[in-house]
XYZ file of C-alpha atoms in Angstrom:
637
model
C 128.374 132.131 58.715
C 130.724 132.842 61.613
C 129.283 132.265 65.073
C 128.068 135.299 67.014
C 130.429 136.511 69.760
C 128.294 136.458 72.841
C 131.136 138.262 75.226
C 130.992 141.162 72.370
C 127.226 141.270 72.847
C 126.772 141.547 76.547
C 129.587 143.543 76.670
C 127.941 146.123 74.353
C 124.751 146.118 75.811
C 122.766 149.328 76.550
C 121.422 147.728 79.786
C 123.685 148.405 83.138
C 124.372 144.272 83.749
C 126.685 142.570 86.226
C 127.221 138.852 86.736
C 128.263 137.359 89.938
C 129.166 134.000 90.797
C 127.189 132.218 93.403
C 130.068 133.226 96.429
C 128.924 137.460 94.866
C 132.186 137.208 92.991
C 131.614 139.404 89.584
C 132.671 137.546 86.530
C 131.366 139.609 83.912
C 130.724 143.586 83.601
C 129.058 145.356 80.693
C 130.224 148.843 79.188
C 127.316 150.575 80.606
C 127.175 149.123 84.244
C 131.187 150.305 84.235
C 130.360 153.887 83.092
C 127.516 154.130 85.795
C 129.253 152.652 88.374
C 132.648 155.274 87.531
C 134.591 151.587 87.288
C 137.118 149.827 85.357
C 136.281 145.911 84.033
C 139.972 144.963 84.598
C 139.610 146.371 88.294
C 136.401 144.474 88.989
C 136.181 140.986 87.484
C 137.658 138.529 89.777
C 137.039 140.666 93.176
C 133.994 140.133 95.889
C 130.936 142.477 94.820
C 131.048 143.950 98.509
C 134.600 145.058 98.200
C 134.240 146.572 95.456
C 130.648 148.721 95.613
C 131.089 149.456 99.621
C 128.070 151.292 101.502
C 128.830 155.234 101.900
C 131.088 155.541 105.183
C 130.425 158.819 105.755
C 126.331 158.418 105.318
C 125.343 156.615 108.787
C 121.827 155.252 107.430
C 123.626 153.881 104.470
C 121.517 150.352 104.117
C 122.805 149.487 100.141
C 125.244 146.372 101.383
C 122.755 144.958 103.150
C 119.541 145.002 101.482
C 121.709 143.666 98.235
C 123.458 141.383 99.950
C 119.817 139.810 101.504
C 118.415 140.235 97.981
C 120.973 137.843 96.321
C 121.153 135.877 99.250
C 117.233 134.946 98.115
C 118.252 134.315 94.789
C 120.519 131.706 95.837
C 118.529 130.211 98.514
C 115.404 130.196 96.449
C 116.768 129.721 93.237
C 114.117 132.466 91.797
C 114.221 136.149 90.268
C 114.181 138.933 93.561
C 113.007 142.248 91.920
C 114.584 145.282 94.719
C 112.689 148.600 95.428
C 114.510 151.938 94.645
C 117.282 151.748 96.371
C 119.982 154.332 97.709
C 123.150 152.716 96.713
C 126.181 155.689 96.472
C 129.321 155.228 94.367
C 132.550 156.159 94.828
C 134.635 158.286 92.855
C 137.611 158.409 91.223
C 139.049 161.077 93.659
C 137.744 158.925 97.241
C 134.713 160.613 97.739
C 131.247 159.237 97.047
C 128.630 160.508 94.654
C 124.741 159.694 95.498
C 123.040 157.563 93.351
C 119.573 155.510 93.025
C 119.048 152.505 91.376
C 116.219 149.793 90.728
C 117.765 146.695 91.029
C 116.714 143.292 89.946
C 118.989 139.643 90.448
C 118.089 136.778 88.269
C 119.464 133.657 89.062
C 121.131 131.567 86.196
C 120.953 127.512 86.409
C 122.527 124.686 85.453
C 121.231 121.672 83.530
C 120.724 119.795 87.016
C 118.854 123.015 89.046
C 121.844 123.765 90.779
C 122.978 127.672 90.802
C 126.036 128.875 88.373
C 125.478 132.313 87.896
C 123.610 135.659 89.237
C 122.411 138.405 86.742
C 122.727 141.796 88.864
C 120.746 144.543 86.049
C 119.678 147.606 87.431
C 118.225 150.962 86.310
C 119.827 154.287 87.118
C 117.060 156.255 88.117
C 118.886 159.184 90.084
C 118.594 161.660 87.250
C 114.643 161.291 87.524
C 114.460 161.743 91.187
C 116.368 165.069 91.297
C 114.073 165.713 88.673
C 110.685 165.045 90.917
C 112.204 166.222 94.009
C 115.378 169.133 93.421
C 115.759 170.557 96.836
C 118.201 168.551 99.571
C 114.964 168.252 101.569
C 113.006 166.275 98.971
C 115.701 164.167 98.530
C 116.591 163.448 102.350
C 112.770 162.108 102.222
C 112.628 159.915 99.043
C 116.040 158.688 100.710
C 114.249 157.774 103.648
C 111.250 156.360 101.690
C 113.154 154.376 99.603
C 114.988 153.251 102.601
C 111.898 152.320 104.283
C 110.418 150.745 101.261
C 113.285 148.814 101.265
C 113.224 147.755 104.762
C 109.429 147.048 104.440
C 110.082 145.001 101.537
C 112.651 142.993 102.982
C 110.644 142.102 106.296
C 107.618 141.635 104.534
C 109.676 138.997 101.737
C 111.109 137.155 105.713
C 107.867 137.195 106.992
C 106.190 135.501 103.708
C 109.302 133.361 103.355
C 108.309 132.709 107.807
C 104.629 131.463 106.720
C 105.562 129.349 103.999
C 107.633 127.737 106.043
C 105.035 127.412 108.868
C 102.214 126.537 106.821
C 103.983 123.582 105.641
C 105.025 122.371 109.196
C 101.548 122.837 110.082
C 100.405 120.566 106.898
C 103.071 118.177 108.018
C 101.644 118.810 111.375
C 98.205 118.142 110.706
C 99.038 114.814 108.373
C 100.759 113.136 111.204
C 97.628 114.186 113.466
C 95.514 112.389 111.022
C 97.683 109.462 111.135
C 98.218 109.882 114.929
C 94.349 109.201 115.489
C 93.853 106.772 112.680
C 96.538 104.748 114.291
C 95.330 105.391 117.436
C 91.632 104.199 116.695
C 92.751 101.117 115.209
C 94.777 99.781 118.214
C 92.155 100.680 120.713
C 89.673 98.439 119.013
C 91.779 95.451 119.328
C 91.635 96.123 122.800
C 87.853 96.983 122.617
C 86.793 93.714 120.978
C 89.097 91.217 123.690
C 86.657 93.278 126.197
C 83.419 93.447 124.838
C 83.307 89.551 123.356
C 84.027 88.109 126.916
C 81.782 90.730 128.614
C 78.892 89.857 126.162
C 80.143 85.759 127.268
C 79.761 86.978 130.425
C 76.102 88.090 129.862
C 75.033 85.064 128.442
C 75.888 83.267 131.845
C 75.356 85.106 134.288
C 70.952 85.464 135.648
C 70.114 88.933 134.730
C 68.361 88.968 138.672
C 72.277 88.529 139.617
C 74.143 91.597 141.092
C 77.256 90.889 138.882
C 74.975 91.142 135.588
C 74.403 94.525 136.512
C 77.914 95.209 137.200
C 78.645 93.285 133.782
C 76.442 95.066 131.668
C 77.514 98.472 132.818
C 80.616 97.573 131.714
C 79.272 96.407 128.413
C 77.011 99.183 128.002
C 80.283 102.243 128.228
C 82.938 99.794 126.708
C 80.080 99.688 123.221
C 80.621 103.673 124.164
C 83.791 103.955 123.844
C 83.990 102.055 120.513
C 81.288 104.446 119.224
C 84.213 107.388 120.352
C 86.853 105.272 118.574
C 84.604 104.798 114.981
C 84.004 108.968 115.082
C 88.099 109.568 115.926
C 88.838 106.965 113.139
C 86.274 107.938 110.679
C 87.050 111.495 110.938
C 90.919 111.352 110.560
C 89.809 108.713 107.669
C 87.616 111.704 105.986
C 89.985 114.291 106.563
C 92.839 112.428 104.633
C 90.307 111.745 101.827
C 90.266 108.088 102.197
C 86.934 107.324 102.481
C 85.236 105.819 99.199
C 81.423 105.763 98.172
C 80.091 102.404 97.405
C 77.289 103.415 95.195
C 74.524 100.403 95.233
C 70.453 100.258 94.389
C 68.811 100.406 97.299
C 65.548 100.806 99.138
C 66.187 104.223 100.857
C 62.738 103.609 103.428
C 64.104 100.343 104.569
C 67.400 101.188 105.025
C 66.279 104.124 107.206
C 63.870 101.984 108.722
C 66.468 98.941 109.557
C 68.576 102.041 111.271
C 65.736 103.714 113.166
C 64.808 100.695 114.715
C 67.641 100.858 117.112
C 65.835 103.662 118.876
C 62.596 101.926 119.484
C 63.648 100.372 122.665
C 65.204 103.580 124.214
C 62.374 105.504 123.464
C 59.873 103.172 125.104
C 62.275 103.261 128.056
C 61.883 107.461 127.805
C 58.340 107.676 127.313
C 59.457 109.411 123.532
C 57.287 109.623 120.697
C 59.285 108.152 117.979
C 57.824 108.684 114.918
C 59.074 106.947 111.316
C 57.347 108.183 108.568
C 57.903 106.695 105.125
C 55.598 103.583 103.884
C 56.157 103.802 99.967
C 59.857 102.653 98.448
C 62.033 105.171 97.796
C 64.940 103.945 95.530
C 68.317 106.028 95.018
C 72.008 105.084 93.987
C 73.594 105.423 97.435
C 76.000 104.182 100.042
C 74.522 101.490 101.861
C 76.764 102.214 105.220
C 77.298 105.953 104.755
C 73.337 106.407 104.699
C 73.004 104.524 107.851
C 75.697 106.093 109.248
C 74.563 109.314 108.421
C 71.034 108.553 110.069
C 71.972 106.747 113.118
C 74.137 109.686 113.644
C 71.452 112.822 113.446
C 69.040 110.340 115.586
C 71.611 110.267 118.414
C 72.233 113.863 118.642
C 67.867 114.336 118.312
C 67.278 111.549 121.289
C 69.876 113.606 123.395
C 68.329 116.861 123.270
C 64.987 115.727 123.650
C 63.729 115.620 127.355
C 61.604 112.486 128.453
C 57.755 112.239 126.753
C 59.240 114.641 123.886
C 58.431 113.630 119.895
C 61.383 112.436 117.711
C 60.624 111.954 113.500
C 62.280 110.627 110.786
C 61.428 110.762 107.201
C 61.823 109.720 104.183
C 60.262 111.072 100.833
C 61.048 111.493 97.337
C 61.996 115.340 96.467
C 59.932 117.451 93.593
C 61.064 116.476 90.566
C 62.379 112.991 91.769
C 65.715 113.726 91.386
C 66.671 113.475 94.912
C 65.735 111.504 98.441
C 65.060 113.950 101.249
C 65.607 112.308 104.786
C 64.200 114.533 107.778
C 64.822 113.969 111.345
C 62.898 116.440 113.732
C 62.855 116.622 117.382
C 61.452 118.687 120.413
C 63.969 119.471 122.245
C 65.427 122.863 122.676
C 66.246 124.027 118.794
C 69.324 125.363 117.682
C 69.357 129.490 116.984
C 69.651 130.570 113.681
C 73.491 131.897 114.095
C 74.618 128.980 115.464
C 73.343 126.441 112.842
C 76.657 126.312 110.648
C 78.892 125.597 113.921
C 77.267 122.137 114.724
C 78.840 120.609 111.710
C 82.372 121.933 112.663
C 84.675 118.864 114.133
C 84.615 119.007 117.879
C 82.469 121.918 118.295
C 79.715 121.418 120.862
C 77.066 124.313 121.544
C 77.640 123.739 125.287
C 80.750 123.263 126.346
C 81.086 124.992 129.658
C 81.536 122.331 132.750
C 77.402 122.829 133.368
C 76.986 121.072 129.781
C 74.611 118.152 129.854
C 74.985 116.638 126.984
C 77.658 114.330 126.664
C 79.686 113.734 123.327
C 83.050 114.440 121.620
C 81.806 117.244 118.763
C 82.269 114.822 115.862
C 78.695 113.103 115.524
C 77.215 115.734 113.160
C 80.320 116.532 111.447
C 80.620 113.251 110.051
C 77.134 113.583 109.023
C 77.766 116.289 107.082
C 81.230 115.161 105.087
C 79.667 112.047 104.206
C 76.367 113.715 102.819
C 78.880 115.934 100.753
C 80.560 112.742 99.728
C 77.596 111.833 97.901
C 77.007 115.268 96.316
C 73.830 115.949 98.907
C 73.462 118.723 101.359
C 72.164 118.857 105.204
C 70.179 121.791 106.552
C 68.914 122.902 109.702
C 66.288 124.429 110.551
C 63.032 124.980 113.091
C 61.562 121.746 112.990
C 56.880 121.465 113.705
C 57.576 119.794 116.828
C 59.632 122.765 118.193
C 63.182 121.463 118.343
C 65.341 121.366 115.549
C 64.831 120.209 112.055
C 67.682 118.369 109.990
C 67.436 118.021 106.182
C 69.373 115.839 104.704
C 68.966 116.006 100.306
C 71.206 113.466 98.278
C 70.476 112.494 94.653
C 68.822 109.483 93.286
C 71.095 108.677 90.725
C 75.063 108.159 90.941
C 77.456 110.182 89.264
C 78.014 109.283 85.319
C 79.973 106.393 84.511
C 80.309 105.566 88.339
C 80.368 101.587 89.116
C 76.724 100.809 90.788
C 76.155 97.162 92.264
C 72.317 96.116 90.985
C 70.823 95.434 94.505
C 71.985 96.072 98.189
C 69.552 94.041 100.926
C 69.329 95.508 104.057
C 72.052 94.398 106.541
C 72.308 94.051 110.297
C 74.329 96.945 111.432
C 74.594 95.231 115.022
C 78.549 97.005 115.626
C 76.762 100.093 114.760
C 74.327 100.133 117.979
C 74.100 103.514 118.789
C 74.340 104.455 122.280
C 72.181 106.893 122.975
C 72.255 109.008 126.669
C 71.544 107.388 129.351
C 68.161 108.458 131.661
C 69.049 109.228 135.699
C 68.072 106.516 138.122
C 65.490 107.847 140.585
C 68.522 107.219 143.281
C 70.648 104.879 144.754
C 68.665 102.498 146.624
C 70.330 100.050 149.509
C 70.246 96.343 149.467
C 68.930 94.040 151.990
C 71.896 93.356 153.044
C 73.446 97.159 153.604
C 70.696 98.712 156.458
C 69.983 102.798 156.316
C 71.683 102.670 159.890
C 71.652 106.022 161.347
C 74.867 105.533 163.131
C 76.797 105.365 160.048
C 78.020 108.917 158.174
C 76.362 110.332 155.442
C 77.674 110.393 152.502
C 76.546 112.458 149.450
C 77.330 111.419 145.998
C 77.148 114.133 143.099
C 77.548 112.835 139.729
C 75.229 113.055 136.385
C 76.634 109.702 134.708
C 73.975 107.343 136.322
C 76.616 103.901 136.004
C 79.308 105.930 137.397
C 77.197 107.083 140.291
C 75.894 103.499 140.912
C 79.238 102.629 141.265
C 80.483 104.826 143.643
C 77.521 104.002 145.363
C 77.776 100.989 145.795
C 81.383 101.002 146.761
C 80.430 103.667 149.949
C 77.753 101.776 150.817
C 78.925 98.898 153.008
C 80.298 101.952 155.104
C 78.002 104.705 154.613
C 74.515 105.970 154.355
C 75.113 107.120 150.224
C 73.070 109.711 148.905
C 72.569 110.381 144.974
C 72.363 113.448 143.372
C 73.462 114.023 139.728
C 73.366 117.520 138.578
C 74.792 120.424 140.658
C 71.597 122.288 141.799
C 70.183 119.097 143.193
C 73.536 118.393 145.218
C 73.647 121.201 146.978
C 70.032 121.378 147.998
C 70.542 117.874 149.459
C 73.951 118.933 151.046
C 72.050 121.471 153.082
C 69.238 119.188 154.159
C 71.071 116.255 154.810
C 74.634 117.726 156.269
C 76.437 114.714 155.306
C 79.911 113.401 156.294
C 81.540 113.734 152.973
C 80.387 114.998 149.338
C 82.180 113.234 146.516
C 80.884 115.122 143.304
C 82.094 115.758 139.585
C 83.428 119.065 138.433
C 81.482 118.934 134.920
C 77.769 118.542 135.689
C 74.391 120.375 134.548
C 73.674 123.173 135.761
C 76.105 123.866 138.934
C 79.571 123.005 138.160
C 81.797 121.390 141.196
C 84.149 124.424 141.705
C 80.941 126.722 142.022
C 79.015 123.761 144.286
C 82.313 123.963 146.250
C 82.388 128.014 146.502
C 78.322 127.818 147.214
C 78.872 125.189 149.755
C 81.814 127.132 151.459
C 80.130 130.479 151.031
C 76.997 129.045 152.510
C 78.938 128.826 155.920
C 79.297 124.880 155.077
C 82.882 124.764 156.073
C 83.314 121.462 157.613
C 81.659 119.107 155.278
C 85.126 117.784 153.610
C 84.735 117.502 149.656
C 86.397 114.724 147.183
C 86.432 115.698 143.862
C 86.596 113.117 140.830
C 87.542 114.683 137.764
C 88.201 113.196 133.768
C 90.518 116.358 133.908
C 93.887 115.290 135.057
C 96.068 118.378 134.131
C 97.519 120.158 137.443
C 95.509 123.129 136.305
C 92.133 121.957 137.087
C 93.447 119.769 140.272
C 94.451 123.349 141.510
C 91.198 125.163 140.359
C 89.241 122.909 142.340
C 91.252 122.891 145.014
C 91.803 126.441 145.398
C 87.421 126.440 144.980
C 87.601 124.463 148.171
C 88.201 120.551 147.305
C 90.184 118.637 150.222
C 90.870 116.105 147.680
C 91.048 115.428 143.996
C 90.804 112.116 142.164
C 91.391 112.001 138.588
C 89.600 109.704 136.359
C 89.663 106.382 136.022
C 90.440 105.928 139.248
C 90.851 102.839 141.786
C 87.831 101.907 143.811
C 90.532 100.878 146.299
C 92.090 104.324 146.376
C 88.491 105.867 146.600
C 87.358 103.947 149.893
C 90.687 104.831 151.465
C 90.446 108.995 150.603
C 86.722 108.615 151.478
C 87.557 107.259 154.553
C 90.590 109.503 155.326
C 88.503 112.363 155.047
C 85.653 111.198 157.077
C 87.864 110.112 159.797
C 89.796 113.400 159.587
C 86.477 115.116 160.065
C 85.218 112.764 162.562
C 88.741 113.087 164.617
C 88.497 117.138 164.302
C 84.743 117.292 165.878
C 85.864 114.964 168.903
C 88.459 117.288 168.948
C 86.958 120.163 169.386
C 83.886 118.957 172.044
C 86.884 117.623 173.806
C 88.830 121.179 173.813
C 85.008 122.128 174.681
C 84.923 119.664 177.554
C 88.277 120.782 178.640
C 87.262 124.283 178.560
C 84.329 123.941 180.934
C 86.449 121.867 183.650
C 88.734 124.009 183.679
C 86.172 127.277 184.153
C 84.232 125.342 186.423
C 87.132 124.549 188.637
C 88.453 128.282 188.221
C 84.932 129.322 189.775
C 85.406 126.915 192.556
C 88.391 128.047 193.385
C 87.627 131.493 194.028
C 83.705 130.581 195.763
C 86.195 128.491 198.026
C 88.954 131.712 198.769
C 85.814 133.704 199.048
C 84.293 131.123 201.612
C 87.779 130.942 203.509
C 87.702 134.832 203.555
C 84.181 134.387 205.583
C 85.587 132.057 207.683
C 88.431 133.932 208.508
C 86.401 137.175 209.113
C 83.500 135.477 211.311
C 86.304 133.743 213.826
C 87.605 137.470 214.083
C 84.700 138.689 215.300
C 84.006 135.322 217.537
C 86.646 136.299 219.884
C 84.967 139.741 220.638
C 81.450 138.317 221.041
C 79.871 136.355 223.803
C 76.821 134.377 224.778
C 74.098 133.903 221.950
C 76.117 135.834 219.413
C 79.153 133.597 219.979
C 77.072 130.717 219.393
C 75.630 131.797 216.112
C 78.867 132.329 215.131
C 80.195 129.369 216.245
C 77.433 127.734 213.758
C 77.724 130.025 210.929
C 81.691 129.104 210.740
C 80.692 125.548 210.994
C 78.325 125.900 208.053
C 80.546 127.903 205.830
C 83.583 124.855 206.870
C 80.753 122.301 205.608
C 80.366 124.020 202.268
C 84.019 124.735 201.450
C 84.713 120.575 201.979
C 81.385 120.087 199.910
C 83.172 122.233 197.051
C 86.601 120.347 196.881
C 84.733 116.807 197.030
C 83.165 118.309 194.414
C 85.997 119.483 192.283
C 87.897 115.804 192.999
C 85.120 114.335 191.995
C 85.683 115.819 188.327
C-alpha cells in the first residue's frame, strides 16, 4: 500500500486554506483558497502575505491588513487558535481593480515537537454571497461593512484589553506574594530587635524600687515595646495565613481550661477598670483542636471586647458543648457599643476598622479579628456576630469536636503558659498630670497645655515641659479646647488623631474662636508632607512627626513660647511708645496754645494801666509757670 500524498490532499481540499510561515510568508495554497482569492499558487508561494492580499486603496476605511495582521500576530505571540469576526477583506482582480468580498477568518497555529512555532493555518469562509443575500441594496451593505468593521475593532480591543488584565493580574499576584514576604520578613527582623529591648527592660524592672521615678519611666517602655510585638505577631501571622503556611496541630484538649488559662490575662485589667468579667464554663469540654490557635483566637476577641467596653461595663466568655455534641461553642459578649447589623461582615476584613476617621478612639491596626476568623476557618468552625444580653456585641465562635478523618491527633495537650502572648489591652486615662515635689505650680512660669489621648505618651511630654512650665493634660479633643479657653495657656502641644475633636478642627475651633495668639505644636505618627501641610494650613505653627526627640521638643516648645512671649513685649512696648509719643504731641500743642496766651496778654499789657496792668502782669507770670511745669514734665519722660 503506497503512502498517501498529503500535498495532493490539502491541495484538493474543498476548504479555502493558506499556510504561512511564522515571518506571514505563504508556503502552501489550496485549489479553493486560489479560486476565491482570483490567484495563481506559482504567483503566491514564496511572497509576504501582505504583498500579496493588499487592503483596497481606493476604500479609505479599508481595516483588512491590519486586523489580520494583529490576528496572526496573536497566534504567534500566544501560540493559540485566534478565531476573526466577519471581516471586509477586498480582492483584487485580474484587470487592477478590486472586487468586495467578506470572509470569516480563523489562524491556527502549527507547533513543533519542542512548543516552538513552524507554521500558521490561515482557513477562512467566503461568506459574501450570503450577505448580499441578507442585505442587497448598497445601503445595507455600507452598514454590515461598518458593523463588521466595528465588530472587528471591538473584538480586537476587547482581545488587548483581556490580553492587558492577564497581564496585570499576574503582576498584581506577583505583587501581592512579595507583599506577603515583604511583611513576613519584616516581622521577623523586628523581633530580634524587640527581644534585645524587652529582656533588658524586664532586667531593668527587677532592679530598679517600683517607688523609683525611673521604674515608671522603665515600665512604660516595657509596657508599648510588649505592644509593638503584639503589632509584629498580627503583621507576621497574617502574611503567614495569607500564603497558606499556617498548619493545625490537632491535640485532645480541655477546651474550659484552655479558655480559662487565656481569660485569666484579663483579670487584672478589669479589676483596674472596675469591669465585670465574667467566665462561664465549670464542666470539661473536650474537642480535637489547636492548642495555640484556640488561645489565640480567644485572647484575640477578648481584646477587641475590653476595648469597646467603657469602665464598670460587663465582659463574658463561654464555653459550652453545642446540641448534638458535635461541636464547642465559645461566646464572648460585651457592653459596649454593639456593632450594626450591616457592618458585621467588615470587622473580619484585614485592616478594616469601623472608626477610622482621626476622632477614632480605639486604637489598633484592623488585623485582631481577622485573624480570628482565618484561624476558626482553619479548623472547619465558623464566628458570628451578633447582639449580645449585655447590650454590646456578641461573638460566636463554633468549631467541631472531632478532627478531620485520618488527621494525626497527639493524645493529651496540658495547658501551657502563654506568657509572650500577654495581651495588651487599652490603656485607661490618668486623672492628669500631677507635679512633683520638686517642680512647684509657680504662677510665673507659662502655661502649657498638653492634648494627647495615649496616657504614657502624655506623661511623657509632661514630664519633659514640666521643669519649665505649668503642664496641663487633656487627652481627647473636646476636653482640650474647653481647657484652652479657661486656662489661656502659653503653648498647646496636641495630637492630630484623638476622640472626638481632631487637631486640625481643635486648631480651626481655637483660631475661629478669636484664639489667635496661643501658638500650637502639633505631634503627629503621620509624617507624609500632606498631613504636615493640612495641619499647618488648619493653623499649626509647628509640626513634629513621630517618634520624635525630647531634645528637639523642649527646643520648638521653647521657640514658640519665647516667640510669643517676645511678640506681646512687643506690642505693649509699640503700646508704650504710642502713648509717649501722644502724650508729648498733646503737650506740645497745650504749650503753643499757652505761648499764644502769653503772647496775646503782653499785647494787651502795653495798652493797660494801673490794676489791670497788674493782673496782667500776674496772669502772664502764671501762664510762664505752667508752660516750664509742662516741659519738666515732658523731660521727665
Amino acid at each position: 500500500m503506497s503512502s498517501p500524498d498529503f500535498r495532493l490532499i490539502f491541495e484538493s481540499t474543498p476548504g479555502l486554506y493558506l499556510v504561512l510561515d511564522p515571518d506571514f510568508r505563504i508556503v502552501a495554497v489550496n485549489d479553493a483558497y486560489a479560486r476565491a482569492t482570483m490567484t495563481e499558487r506559482g504567483e503566491i508561494v514564496g511572497e509576504e502575505m501582505f504583498t500579496i492580499f493588499p487592503d483596497n486603496p481606493d476604500d479609505a476605511t479599508a481595516e483588512g491588513v491590519k486586523n489580520l495582521r494583529a490576528s496572526l500576530e496573536r497566534v504567534r505571540r500566544h501560540r493559540t487558535t485566534d478565531v476573526m469576526p466577519v471581516q471586509r477583506y477586498d480582492i483584487r482582480r485580474g484587470d487592477g481593480g478590486f472586487e468586495a468580498r467578506f470572509w470569516s477568518p480563523t489562524n491556527v497555529p502549527v507547533l513543533a515537537a519542542d512548543g516552538s512555532l513552524r507554521f500558521i493555518v490561515h482557513r477562512v469562509e467566503d461568506v459574501t454571497d450570503y450577505l448580499r443575500l441578507q442585505r442587497s441594496d448598497a445601503a445595507q451593505q455600507r452598514t454590515v461593512a461598518a458593523q463588521a468593521s466595528a465588530a472587528a475593532r471591538a473584538s480586537r480591543e476587547l482581545k488587548e484589553l483581556n490580553a492587558e488584565l492577564a497581564d496585570l493580574n499576574h503582576r498584581l499576584t506577583e505583587l501581592d506574594t512579595l507583599k506577603n514576604q515583604f511583611f513576613a520578613n519584616v516581622s521577623h527582623e523586628l523581633r530580634t530587635p524587640l527581644t534585645l529591648i524587652l529582656a533588658p527592660l524586664e532586667k531593668l524592672l527587677a532592679e530598679i524600687p517600683s517607688d523609683d521615678l525611673h521604674h515608671q519611666l522603665v515600665e512604660v517602655a516595657d509596657r508599648n515595646a510588649r505592644l509593638l510585638l503584639a503589632q509584629v505577631n498580627d503583621l507576621l501571622d497574617a502574611s503567614r495565613l495569607e500564603a497558606g503556611r499556617v498548619d493545625v496541630d490537632y491535640a485532645d484538649l480541655d477546651v474550659t481550661a484552655h479558655v480559662r488559662q487565656a481569660t485569666g490575662f484579663f483579670a487584672t485589667h478589669a479589676t483596674e477598670r472596675g469591669i465585670d468579667f465574667r467566665v462561664v464554663g465549670n464542666g470539661r469540654v473536650r474537642a480535637q483542636l489547636d492548642a495555640d490557635h484556640l488561645n489565640r483566637i480567644v485572647v484575640n476577641v477578648l481584646s477587641n471586647a475590653f476595648k469597646v467596653t467603657p469602665p464598670g461595663g460587663v465582659v463574658r466568655c463561654s464555653v459550652e458543648l453545642g446540641a448534638g455534641g458535635a461541636r464547642v461553642v465559645v461566646e464572648v459578649a460585651d457592653s459596649g457599643p454593639g456593632i450594626p447589623p450591616d457592618r458585621r461582615e467588615v470587622v473580619f476584613e484585614r485592616f478594616r476598622q469601623l472608626d477610622g476617621a482621626p476622632t477614632r478612639e480605639l486604637p489598633g491596626t484592623g488585623l485582631g479579628l481577622s485573624i480570628v476568623r482565618e484561624l476558626v476557618e482553619l479548623m472547619r468552625g465558623e464566628v458570628e456576630v451578633g447582639d449580645a444580653p449585655e447590650g454590646g456585641a456578641l461573638f460566636r465562635i463554633t468549631l467541631p469536636v472531632a478532627a478531620p478523618p485520618g488527621t494525626p491527633v497527639r493524645h493529651t495537650t496540658p495547658v501551657r503558659p502563654a506568657a509572650l502572648v500577654r495581651p495588651v489591652a487599652q490603656a485607661a486615662a490618668p486623672p492628669g498630670f500631677a507635679p512633683r515635689g520638686d517642680e512647684p505650680d509657680d504662677p510665673a512660669r507659662p502655661a502649657v497645655l498638653v492634648i494627647e489621648d495615649n496616657p504614657d505618651l502624655n506623661e511623657l511630654v509632661c514630664r519633659t515641659l514640666a521643669d519649665r512650665y505649668r503642664v496641663h493634660a487633656a487627652f481627647d479633643g473636646e476636653e482640650g479646647l474647653a481647657m484652652a479657653h479657661d486656662l489661656h495657656p502659653r503653648l498647646i502641644v496636641c495630637d492630630v488623631m484623638m476622640p472626638k475633636l481632631s487637631g486640625e478642627d481643635l486648631i480651626r475651633r481655637l483660631r475661629s474662636d478669636g484664639e489667635d495668639s496661643v501658638p500650637v505644636l502639633v505631634m503627629s505618627a503621620r509624617a507624609e508632607e500632606g498631613a504636615r501641610m493640612a495641619t499647618l494650613e488648619a493653623g499649626a505653627n509647628d509640626y513634629l512627626a513621630k517618634p520624635f526627640s525630647l531634645t528637639e521638643l523642649r527646643v520648638r516648645a521653647d521657640n514658640l513660647v519665647n516667640s510669643a512671649l517676645l511678640a506681646e513685649r512687643l506690642h505693649v512696648a509699640q503700646l508704650a511708645a504710642d502713648r509717649d509719643r501722644i502724650a508729648t504731641d498733646l503737650h506740645q500743642r497745650v504749650i503753643g496754645s499757652l505761648f499764644e496766651v502769653g503772647m496775646q496778654l503782653g499785647g494787651v499789657r502795653d495798652l493797660a494801666t494801673g490794676r489791670v496792668r497788674d493782673r496782667i502782669d500776674t496772669a502772664i507770670t502764671r501762664v510762664d509757670a505752667v508752660i516750664r511745669e509742662i516741659r519738666a514734665t515732658i523731660f521727665k519722660v
